[in-house]
mmCIF file of C-alpha atoms and ligand atoms in Angstrom:
data_model
loop_
_atom_site.group_PDB
_atom_site.id
_atom_site.type_symbol
_atom_site.label_atom_id
_atom_site.label_comp_id
_atom_site.label_asym_id
_atom_site.label_seq_id
_atom_site.Cartn_x
_atom_site.Cartn_y
_atom_site.Cartn_z
ATOM 1 C CA VAL A 28 196.668 233.900 74.218
ATOM 2 C CA LYS A 29 195.695 235.213 77.344
ATOM 3 C CA HIS A 30 192.763 233.497 79.296
ATOM 4 C CA CYS A 31 189.587 234.698 81.226
ATOM 5 C CA THR A 32 190.904 235.066 84.690
ATOM 6 C CA ASN A 33 187.989 233.581 85.966
ATOM 7 C CA CYS A 34 187.045 231.034 83.599
ATOM 8 C CA LEU A 35 189.377 229.164 80.974
ATOM 9 C CA MET A 36 187.691 230.769 77.687
ATOM 10 C CA PRO A 37 191.034 232.356 75.806
ATOM 11 C CA SER A 38 190.996 235.493 74.053
ATOM 12 C CA THR A 39 191.278 234.089 70.570
ATOM 13 C CA ARG A 40 187.826 233.175 70.606
ATOM 14 C CA PRO A 41 186.344 235.037 68.110
ATOM 15 C CA ARG A 42 184.233 238.184 69.390
ATOM 16 C CA ILE A 43 185.064 237.641 72.978
ATOM 17 C CA THR A 44 186.125 240.793 74.964
ATOM 18 C CA PHE A 45 187.799 241.303 78.314
ATOM 19 C CA ASP A 46 187.397 243.676 81.348
ATOM 20 C CA ALA A 47 190.285 245.519 82.996
ATOM 21 C CA ASN A 48 190.353 242.672 85.146
ATOM 22 C CA GLY A 49 190.897 240.221 82.475
ATOM 23 C CA VAL A 50 187.528 238.661 82.681
ATOM 24 C CA CYS A 51 185.697 237.631 79.712
ATOM 25 C CA ASN A 52 182.090 239.200 78.954
ATOM 26 C CA ALA A 53 180.625 235.519 79.579
ATOM 27 C CA CYS A 54 181.535 235.834 83.137
ATOM 28 C CA GLN A 55 180.583 239.365 83.038
ATOM 29 C CA TRP A 56 177.578 238.298 81.657
ATOM 30 C CA SER A 57 177.409 235.534 84.145
ATOM 31 C CA SER A 58 177.358 237.817 87.169
ATOM 32 C CA GLU A 59 175.146 240.497 85.737
ATOM 33 C CA LYS A 60 172.815 237.723 85.281
ATOM 34 C CA LYS A 61 171.990 237.746 89.030
ATOM 35 C CA LYS A 62 171.186 241.246 88.889
ATOM 36 C CA VAL A 63 168.554 240.583 85.768
ATOM 37 C CA ASP A 64 165.041 241.216 86.790
ATOM 38 C CA TRP A 65 163.744 238.044 85.160
ATOM 39 C CA SER A 66 160.321 238.586 86.053
ATOM 40 C CA SER A 67 159.999 241.420 83.930
ATOM 41 C CA ARG A 68 161.565 239.627 81.138
ATOM 42 C CA ASN A 69 159.443 236.857 81.329
ATOM 43 C CA GLN A 70 156.487 239.488 81.348
ATOM 44 C CA GLU A 71 158.011 240.798 77.865
ATOM 45 C CA LEU A 72 157.405 237.575 76.397
ATOM 46 C CA ILE A 73 153.944 237.098 77.633
ATOM 47 C CA ASN A 74 153.494 240.110 75.851
ATOM 48 C CA ILE A 75 154.991 239.287 72.494
ATOM 49 C CA ILE A 76 153.142 236.121 73.122
ATOM 50 C CA SER A 77 149.799 237.913 73.880
ATOM 51 C CA ASN A 78 150.167 240.600 70.594
ATOM 52 C CA ASN A 79 150.989 237.701 68.166
ATOM 53 C CA LYS A 80 148.340 235.609 69.200
ATOM 54 C CA THR A 81 146.700 233.149 67.044
ATOM 55 C CA GLU A 82 143.227 232.290 68.365
ATOM 56 C CA GLY A 83 144.388 228.441 67.877
ATOM 57 C CA GLU A 84 143.860 228.137 64.543
ATOM 58 C CA GLN A 85 147.749 227.517 63.632
ATOM 59 C CA PHE A 86 150.650 226.932 65.555
ATOM 60 C CA ASP A 87 152.053 229.550 67.752
ATOM 61 C CA VAL A 88 155.470 229.313 67.691
ATOM 62 C CA LEU A 89 158.221 227.592 65.846
ATOM 63 C CA VAL A 90 160.890 225.549 68.100
ATOM 64 C CA PRO A 91 164.302 224.409 66.215
ATOM 65 C CA VAL A 92 165.184 220.984 68.227
ATOM 66 C CA SER A 93 167.934 219.069 67.793
ATOM 67 C CA GLY A 94 166.691 216.460 70.494
ATOM 68 C CA GLY A 95 169.432 217.841 72.899
ATOM 69 C CA LYS A 96 168.540 218.984 76.664
ATOM 70 C CA ASP A 97 167.985 222.781 75.666
ATOM 71 C CA SER A 98 165.472 222.250 72.962
ATOM 72 C CA CYS A 99 163.795 219.811 75.281
ATOM 73 C CA TYR A 100 163.400 222.566 78.173
ATOM 74 C CA VAL A 101 162.551 225.524 75.405
ATOM 75 C CA SER A 102 159.900 223.558 74.020
ATOM 76 C CA TRP A 103 158.558 221.932 77.639
ATOM 77 C CA ASN A 104 158.249 225.501 78.803
ATOM 78 C CA LEU A 105 156.647 226.984 75.808
ATOM 79 C CA LYS A 106 154.155 224.657 75.802
ATOM 80 C CA HIS A 107 153.320 224.116 79.741
ATOM 81 C CA ASN A 108 154.287 227.605 81.269
ATOM 82 C CA PHE A 109 153.233 229.802 78.152
ATOM 83 C CA GLY A 110 150.290 227.749 77.053
ATOM 84 C CA LEU A 111 151.658 227.600 73.377
ATOM 85 C CA THR A 112 151.238 225.212 70.494
ATOM 86 C CA PRO A 113 154.470 224.779 69.010
ATOM 87 C CA LEU A 114 155.714 223.239 65.983
ATOM 88 C CA LEU A 115 159.070 221.944 66.441
ATOM 89 C CA VAL A 116 161.335 221.702 63.437
ATOM 90 C CA HIS A 117 164.311 219.132 63.000
ATOM 91 C CA ILE A 118 166.860 219.203 60.440
ATOM 92 C CA GLU A 119 168.933 215.806 60.506
ATOM 93 C CA PRO A 120 172.508 216.836 61.465
ATOM 94 C CA PRO A 121 175.271 214.845 59.238
ATOM 95 C CA MET A 122 176.823 211.625 60.882
ATOM 96 C CA PRO A 123 173.901 211.550 63.632
ATOM 97 C CA ARG A 124 174.401 209.405 66.554
ATOM 98 C CA VAL A 125 171.945 206.839 67.832
ATOM 99 C CA ASP A 126 171.559 208.334 71.291
ATOM 100 C CA GLY A 127 170.780 211.827 69.548
ATOM 101 C CA ASN A 128 167.577 210.243 67.654
ATOM 102 C CA LYS A 129 166.587 208.682 70.479
ATOM 103 C CA ASN A 130 166.304 211.683 72.573
ATOM 104 C CA LEU A 131 164.138 213.345 69.614
ATOM 105 C CA ASP A 132 161.897 210.505 69.578
ATOM 106 C CA ASN A 133 161.020 210.934 73.293
ATOM 107 C CA LEU A 134 160.886 214.489 73.236
ATOM 108 C CA VAL A 135 158.114 214.025 70.272
ATOM 109 C CA SER A 136 156.356 211.694 72.295
ATOM 110 C CA SER A 137 156.381 214.094 75.165
ATOM 111 C CA GLY A 138 153.674 215.351 73.142
ATOM 112 C CA PHE A 139 154.738 217.622 70.459
ATOM 113 C CA ASP A 140 154.157 217.799 66.292
ATOM 114 C CA CYS A 141 157.410 217.748 64.943
ATOM 115 C CA LEU A 142 158.559 218.368 61.203
ATOM 116 C CA LYS A 143 161.667 216.190 60.525
ATOM 117 C CA MET A 144 164.030 217.391 57.352
ATOM 118 C CA ALA A 145 166.530 215.320 55.890
ATOM 119 C CA THR A 146 168.138 217.703 53.337
ATOM 120 C CA ASN A 147 169.971 215.967 50.205
ATOM 121 C CA SER A 148 172.917 214.139 51.954
ATOM 122 C CA GLU A 149 175.084 214.048 48.699
ATOM 123 C CA ILE A 150 174.837 218.328 48.687
ATOM 124 C CA ASN A 151 175.189 218.335 52.335
ATOM 125 C CA ARG A 152 178.538 216.097 52.290
ATOM 126 C CA LYS A 153 180.099 218.409 49.650
ATOM 127 C CA ILE A 154 179.106 221.750 50.826
ATOM 128 C CA ALA A 155 180.612 220.324 54.253
ATOM 129 C CA TYR A 156 183.699 219.410 52.961
ATOM 130 C CA GLN A 157 184.193 222.450 51.071
ATOM 131 C CA GLU A 158 183.385 224.601 54.209
ATOM 132 C CA LEU A 159 185.913 222.018 55.789
ATOM 133 C CA LYS A 160 188.672 222.965 53.314
ATOM 134 C CA ASP A 161 187.978 226.486 53.109
ATOM 135 C CA PHE A 162 186.704 227.902 56.366
ATOM 136 C CA GLY A 163 187.561 225.177 58.605
ATOM 137 C CA ASP A 164 183.922 224.084 59.904
ATOM 138 C CA PRO A 165 182.794 220.902 58.206
ATOM 139 C CA LEU A 166 179.517 221.620 60.373
ATOM 140 C CA LEU A 167 178.882 225.028 58.496
ATOM 141 C CA SER A 168 176.599 223.326 55.978
ATOM 142 C CA TRP A 169 174.135 221.965 58.191
ATOM 143 C CA MET A 170 174.312 225.281 60.297
ATOM 144 C CA ILE A 171 173.383 227.196 57.062
ATOM 145 C CA SER A 172 170.191 224.593 56.242
ATOM 146 C CA VAL A 173 169.346 224.783 59.756
ATOM 147 C CA ARG A 174 168.094 228.599 59.353
ATOM 148 C CA SER A 175 167.082 228.102 55.722
ATOM 149 C CA VAL A 176 164.585 225.300 56.768
ATOM 150 C CA VAL A 177 163.293 226.907 59.857
ATOM 151 C CA PHE A 178 162.892 230.677 58.464
ATOM 152 C CA ARG A 179 161.260 228.910 55.433
ATOM 153 C CA THR A 180 158.772 226.713 57.173
ATOM 154 C CA ALA A 181 158.298 229.242 59.508
ATOM 155 C CA ILE A 182 157.062 231.152 56.476
ATOM 156 C CA ASN A 183 154.990 228.787 54.866
ATOM 157 C CA TYR A 184 153.010 227.406 57.890
ATOM 158 C CA LYS A 185 152.683 231.302 58.618
ATOM 159 C CA ILE A 186 154.140 230.980 62.040
ATOM 160 C CA LYS A 187 155.386 234.324 63.302
ATOM 161 C CA LEU A 188 157.127 233.580 66.490
ATOM 162 C CA VAL A 189 160.691 231.609 66.135
ATOM 163 C CA MET A 190 162.216 230.635 69.507
ATOM 164 C CA TRP A 191 165.871 229.582 69.379
ATOM 165 C CA GLY A 192 167.480 228.281 72.552
ATOM 166 C CA GLU A 193 170.646 230.374 73.674
ATOM 167 C CA ASP A 194 172.448 233.035 72.058
ATOM 168 C CA GLY A 195 176.205 231.381 72.714
ATOM 169 C CA GLU A 196 177.744 234.845 71.845
ATOM 170 C CA VAL A 197 175.897 236.233 74.913
ATOM 171 C CA GLU A 198 176.282 233.155 76.984
ATOM 172 C CA TYR A 199 179.568 231.741 76.182
ATOM 173 C CA GLY A 200 181.592 234.824 74.753
ATOM 174 C CA GLY A 201 181.354 236.883 71.964
ATOM 175 C CA LEU A 202 179.306 239.883 70.567
ATOM 176 C CA THR A 203 177.370 241.082 73.237
ATOM 177 C CA THR A 204 174.807 243.271 70.934
ATOM 178 C CA ASN A 205 171.812 240.966 71.943
ATOM 179 C CA LYS A 206 172.012 241.043 75.843
ATOM 180 C CA ASP A 207 169.592 243.618 75.978
ATOM 181 C CA THR A 208 166.855 242.319 73.474
ATOM 182 C CA GLY A 209 165.174 238.958 72.986
ATOM 183 C CA PHE A 210 164.941 239.547 69.177
ATOM 184 C CA ASN A 211 167.586 238.603 66.605
ATOM 185 C CA SER A 212 167.441 239.559 62.993
ATOM 186 C CA LEU A 213 168.094 237.507 59.815
ATOM 187 C CA ASP A 214 171.063 239.708 59.152
ATOM 188 C CA TYR A 215 172.496 238.429 62.797
ATOM 189 C CA HIS A 216 172.112 234.952 61.712
ATOM 190 C CA LYS A 217 173.927 235.469 58.625
ATOM 191 C CA LYS A 218 177.124 237.688 59.907
ATOM 192 C CA VAL A 219 177.295 236.034 63.283
ATOM 193 C CA TYR A 220 176.331 232.303 63.226
ATOM 194 C CA LEU A 221 177.342 231.718 59.375
ATOM 195 C CA SER A 222 180.166 234.109 59.705
ATOM 196 C CA GLY A 223 179.278 235.913 56.917
ATOM 197 C CA ASN A 224 178.897 233.007 54.619
ATOM 198 C CA ASP A 225 176.521 233.182 51.583
ATOM 199 C CA PRO A 226 175.349 229.863 50.432
ATOM 200 C CA ALA A 227 174.626 231.712 47.101
ATOM 201 C CA LYS A 228 178.025 230.893 46.163
ATOM 202 C CA TYR A 229 177.169 227.135 45.539
ATOM 203 C CA LEU A 230 174.539 228.319 42.942
ATOM 204 C CA ASN A 231 177.286 227.799 40.268
ATOM 205 C CA ALA A 232 177.394 223.863 40.991
ATOM 206 C CA TYR A 233 173.494 223.577 41.950
ATOM 207 C CA THR A 234 170.302 224.553 41.036
ATOM 208 C CA GLN A 235 168.145 227.782 42.840
ATOM 209 C CA ALA A 236 165.716 224.120 43.458
ATOM 210 C CA GLU A 237 168.556 221.982 44.740
ATOM 211 C CA LEU A 238 169.900 224.633 47.175
ATOM 212 C CA THR A 239 166.060 225.191 48.762
ATOM 213 C CA ASN A 240 167.175 224.229 51.822
ATOM 214 C CA TRP A 241 170.886 226.313 52.211
ATOM 215 C CA LEU A 242 169.534 229.445 50.638
ATOM 216 C CA LEU A 243 168.101 231.633 53.012
ATOM 217 C CA PRO A 244 164.773 233.728 52.409
ATOM 218 C CA SER A 245 165.187 237.158 51.230
ATOM 219 C CA GLU A 246 165.105 240.092 54.050
ATOM 220 C CA GLU A 247 161.708 240.910 52.138
ATOM 221 C CA GLU A 248 159.956 237.686 52.219
ATOM 222 C CA TYR A 249 161.248 237.503 56.082
ATOM 223 C CA SER A 250 159.934 241.069 56.753
ATOM 224 C CA GLN A 251 156.446 240.334 54.933
ATOM 225 C CA ALA A 252 155.838 237.453 56.635
ATOM 226 C CA GLY A 253 156.246 239.347 60.044
ATOM 227 C CA ILE A 254 158.888 236.607 61.526
ATOM 228 C CA LYS A 255 159.756 237.405 64.904
ATOM 229 C CA SER A 256 163.046 235.404 65.942
ATOM 230 C CA MET A 257 164.048 235.064 69.499
ATOM 231 C CA HIS A 258 166.451 233.566 71.819
ATOM 232 C CA TYR A 259 165.081 232.150 74.893
ATOM 233 C CA ASN A 260 167.841 233.141 77.265
ATOM 234 C CA TYR A 261 166.929 236.408 77.213
ATOM 235 C CA PHE A 262 163.757 235.745 78.635
ATOM 236 C CA ASP A 263 164.410 233.018 81.260
ATOM 237 C CA SER A 264 167.902 232.658 82.908
ATOM 238 C CA TRP A 265 170.192 230.363 81.069
ATOM 239 C CA ASP A 266 171.668 227.204 83.150
ATOM 240 C CA PRO A 267 172.392 224.070 80.799
ATOM 241 C CA TYR A 268 172.276 222.130 83.992
ATOM 242 C CA LYS A 269 168.919 223.084 84.812
ATOM 243 C CA ASN A 270 167.993 222.192 81.288
ATOM 244 C CA PHE A 271 169.142 218.798 81.345
ATOM 245 C CA GLU A 272 167.197 218.253 84.347
ATOM 246 C CA VAL A 273 164.147 219.341 82.912
ATOM 247 C CA ALA A 274 164.365 217.271 79.776
ATOM 248 C CA LYS A 275 165.324 214.651 81.932
ATOM 249 C CA LYS A 276 162.323 214.958 84.262
ATOM 250 C CA TYR A 277 159.780 215.566 81.360
ATOM 251 C CA CYS A 278 160.812 215.053 77.921
ATOM 252 C CA GLY A 279 162.415 211.261 78.152
ATOM 253 C CA PHE A 280 166.052 212.737 77.871
ATOM 254 C CA GLU A 281 168.537 210.550 78.492
ATOM 255 C CA GLU A 282 172.715 211.266 78.775
ATOM 256 C CA SER A 283 174.967 209.039 76.875
ATOM 257 C CA GLU A 284 176.548 205.967 78.734
ATOM 258 C CA SER A 285 179.664 207.240 78.075
ATOM 259 C CA ARG A 286 181.498 210.513 77.823
ATOM 260 C CA ASN A 287 181.778 212.687 74.633
ATOM 261 C CA SER A 288 184.664 212.599 72.755
ATOM 262 C CA GLY A 289 187.018 215.434 73.721
ATOM 263 C CA THR A 290 185.255 216.206 77.322
ATOM 264 C CA TYR A 291 184.254 215.056 80.363
ATOM 265 C CA THR A 292 180.458 215.487 80.098
ATOM 266 C CA ASN A 293 178.011 213.443 78.440
ATOM 267 C CA PHE A 294 175.000 215.346 77.752
ATOM 268 C CA ALA A 295 175.510 218.050 75.781
ATOM 269 C CA GLN A 296 175.529 218.327 71.988
ATOM 270 C CA THR A 297 175.234 214.393 71.765
ATOM 271 C CA ASP A 298 173.320 214.252 68.307
ATOM 272 C CA SER A 299 176.181 214.089 65.633
ATOM 273 C CA TYR A 300 179.421 212.884 65.397
ATOM 274 C CA MET A 301 180.214 215.802 63.358
ATOM 275 C CA PHE A 302 180.281 218.035 66.135
ATOM 276 C CA ASP A 303 183.412 215.935 67.365
ATOM 277 C CA LEU A 304 185.557 217.369 64.263
ATOM 278 C CA HIS A 305 183.580 220.656 64.316
ATOM 279 C CA CYS A 306 185.472 220.899 67.850
ATOM 280 C CA PHE A 307 188.642 219.489 66.940
ATOM 281 C CA LEU A 308 188.830 222.090 64.205
ATOM 282 C CA MET A 309 187.846 225.067 66.971
ATOM 283 C CA TYR A 310 190.987 223.655 68.967
ATOM 284 C CA LEU A 311 193.127 224.062 65.813
ATOM 285 C CA LYS A 312 192.088 227.058 64.878
ATOM 286 C CA PHE A 313 191.623 228.680 68.306
ATOM 287 C CA GLY A 314 193.537 226.604 71.035
ATOM 288 C CA PHE A 315 190.718 225.446 72.688
ATOM 289 C CA GLY A 316 188.127 222.752 72.482
ATOM 290 C CA ARG A 317 184.849 220.823 73.847
ATOM 291 C CA CYS A 318 186.396 220.552 77.327
ATOM 292 C CA THR A 319 187.045 224.124 77.904
ATOM 293 C CA ALA A 320 183.638 225.253 76.577
ATOM 294 C CA ASP A 321 182.266 222.489 78.893
ATOM 295 C CA ALA A 322 184.599 223.686 81.859
ATOM 296 C CA CYS A 323 183.846 227.118 81.651
ATOM 297 C CA ILE A 324 180.314 226.753 81.950
ATOM 298 C CA ASP A 325 180.662 224.752 84.933
ATOM 299 C CA ILE A 326 183.041 227.197 86.504
ATOM 300 C CA ARG A 327 180.392 230.295 86.037
ATOM 301 C CA ARG A 328 177.824 227.896 87.535
ATOM 302 C CA GLY A 329 180.105 227.473 90.624
ATOM 303 C CA ALA A 330 180.522 223.335 89.617
ATOM 304 C CA LEU A 331 184.288 223.187 89.170
ATOM 305 C CA ASP A 332 186.975 225.465 90.349
ATOM 306 C CA ARG A 333 189.530 226.706 88.320
ATOM 307 C CA GLU A 334 192.427 224.398 88.910
ATOM 308 C CA GLN A 335 190.158 221.306 88.282
ATOM 309 C CA ALA A 336 188.996 222.986 84.970
ATOM 310 C CA ILE A 337 192.860 223.355 83.744
ATOM 311 C CA SER A 338 193.621 219.856 84.556
ATOM 312 C CA LEU A 339 190.256 218.544 82.931
ATOM 313 C CA VAL A 340 191.096 220.761 79.722
ATOM 314 C CA LYS A 341 194.816 219.547 79.629
ATOM 315 C CA MET A 342 193.413 216.111 79.833
ATOM 316 C CA PHE A 343 190.493 216.202 77.197
ATOM 317 C CA ASP A 344 190.917 219.217 75.177
ATOM 318 C CA ASP A 345 193.490 217.796 72.390
ATOM 319 C CA ILE A 346 191.327 214.893 70.758
ATOM 320 C CA SER A 347 193.938 214.367 67.951
ATOM 321 C CA ASN A 348 194.989 210.873 69.473
ATOM 322 C CA ASP A 349 191.292 209.774 69.689
ATOM 323 C CA LEU A 350 189.400 211.373 66.743
ATOM 324 C CA ASP A 351 188.755 208.288 64.222
ATOM 325 C CA LEU A 352 189.398 210.171 60.888
ATOM 326 C CA THR A 353 188.767 206.878 58.602
ATOM 327 C CA MET A 354 185.391 207.698 59.635
ATOM 328 C CA TYR A 355 185.034 210.953 58.568
ATOM 329 C CA ALA A 356 187.072 210.380 55.200
ATOM 330 C CA GLU A 357 184.360 207.508 54.550
ATOM 331 C CA TYR A 358 181.528 210.289 54.976
ATOM 332 C CA PHE A 359 183.285 212.693 53.138
ATOM 333 C CA GLU A 360 184.296 210.287 50.072
ATOM 334 C CA CYS A 361 187.701 211.138 50.145
ATOM 335 C CA ASN A 362 191.065 209.596 50.857
ATOM 336 C CA ILE A 363 192.670 209.959 54.642
ATOM 337 C CA ASP A 364 195.632 211.557 53.773
ATOM 338 C CA GLU A 365 193.635 214.235 51.745
ATOM 339 C CA LEU A 366 191.329 214.843 54.689
ATOM 340 C CA LYS A 367 194.206 215.090 57.138
ATOM 341 C CA ALA A 368 195.808 217.800 54.917
ATOM 342 C CA ASN A 369 192.618 219.776 54.849
ATOM 343 C CA ILE A 370 192.088 219.388 58.419
ATOM 344 C CA TYR A 371 195.702 220.328 59.713
ATOM 345 C CA LYS A 372 196.127 223.134 57.320
ATOM 346 C CA HIS A 373 194.006 225.085 59.624
ATOM 347 C CA THR A 374 196.346 224.788 62.607
ATOM 348 C CA ASN A 375 196.854 228.330 63.836
ATOM 349 C CA LEU A 376 200.884 228.290 63.821
ATOM 350 C CA GLU A 377 200.993 231.088 66.657
ATOM 351 C CA LEU A 378 199.318 228.519 68.855
ATOM 352 C CA PHE A 379 200.743 225.275 68.158
ATOM 353 C CA ASP A 380 203.793 223.439 66.669
ATOM 354 C CA ILE A 381 203.018 220.782 63.911
ATOM 355 C CA ASP A 382 205.468 218.209 63.216
ATOM 356 C CA SER A 383 205.244 216.399 59.777
ATOM 357 C CA ASN A 384 203.082 213.519 61.098
ATOM 358 C CA ASN A 385 200.535 216.242 62.570
ATOM 359 C CA LYS A 386 201.395 215.621 65.955
ATOM 360 C CA LEU A 387 200.614 219.047 67.619
ATOM 361 C CA THR A 388 202.624 220.868 70.442
ATOM 362 C CA ARG A 389 200.980 223.746 72.238
ATOM 363 C CA LYS A 390 202.781 226.867 72.532
ATOM 364 C CA PHE A 391 200.779 228.595 75.334
ATOM 365 C CA ASP A 392 200.211 227.602 78.406
ATOM 366 C CA ILE A 393 196.655 227.435 80.580
ATOM 367 C CA ARG A 394 197.423 229.154 83.666
HETATM 368 ZN ZN1 ZN B 11 185.506 233.982 81.602
#
């Protein structure tokens, strides 16, 4: 494993690349951002909006929202700076946290319509557990249903514009193909965000009707509907802390009272306990956790130096001792030993030694 010489992102992160000086592509983008002509990109969005004008008879844009700071920021800007009437769509995450729900309510009360979808929790639980076993990601079921519900809602409501928050690949390290475009295709969502996982494989266990909220619309339905799916970070320089401030000021967003599990921050990804397990699996598979992800953002925005970040990462990244697995075993309706086996089998043995009690010893140093 090598770590970026500017932030701490490791070479094990999927799709990340480094330049000759060992700087990762997220850090390269972070300095390129300062030279981007943001006013012309802002104008691009204005043009897209005016080419897709709805004359006020229906919603102008669909915004997928978690209720977090980023969805507040995007919704607020589209309504107040671009004069649009957005429809917010929320897909309830598994194991929701109370403070996440409160933030969503506050966002909606700040002047929006929001369609809330609760998917069949039994199917969600079973798919999530299967994806944990097979793929090491218990959040994948939800990520699939988010895309399905969002695109289907856009089709049903005849809303042409869909605005996601940031493209994590461009902002945090990964594929840079979408650096120079605000648009993303259905195929990009399938291949990159869902890592090629096709929910059609569940058709042997459930009917097409039961899987409606997981199966994605076909390419044909999607293109016939004329959907333009975009990422907001292409049009506006993305800064999670700026988003947090706007969310707090205008959308009633409140940070958690305590820091999030596995990191030192309290204002990002506060809506679901499943996110904690998702991050732990990321740690087992790729050797970096939620603290590294947060610290890298803070290094890039100049709020942390690399040495401080290294001590934070060493303190918080490994949450194996704090993670309450009984809570997850109850959710998945399985016994704890079976759950542990299904989690720890994803440990990357090139990165960690693991003993019979699942005690992890990191084989690499963070320097
Ligand atoms: Zn970096």
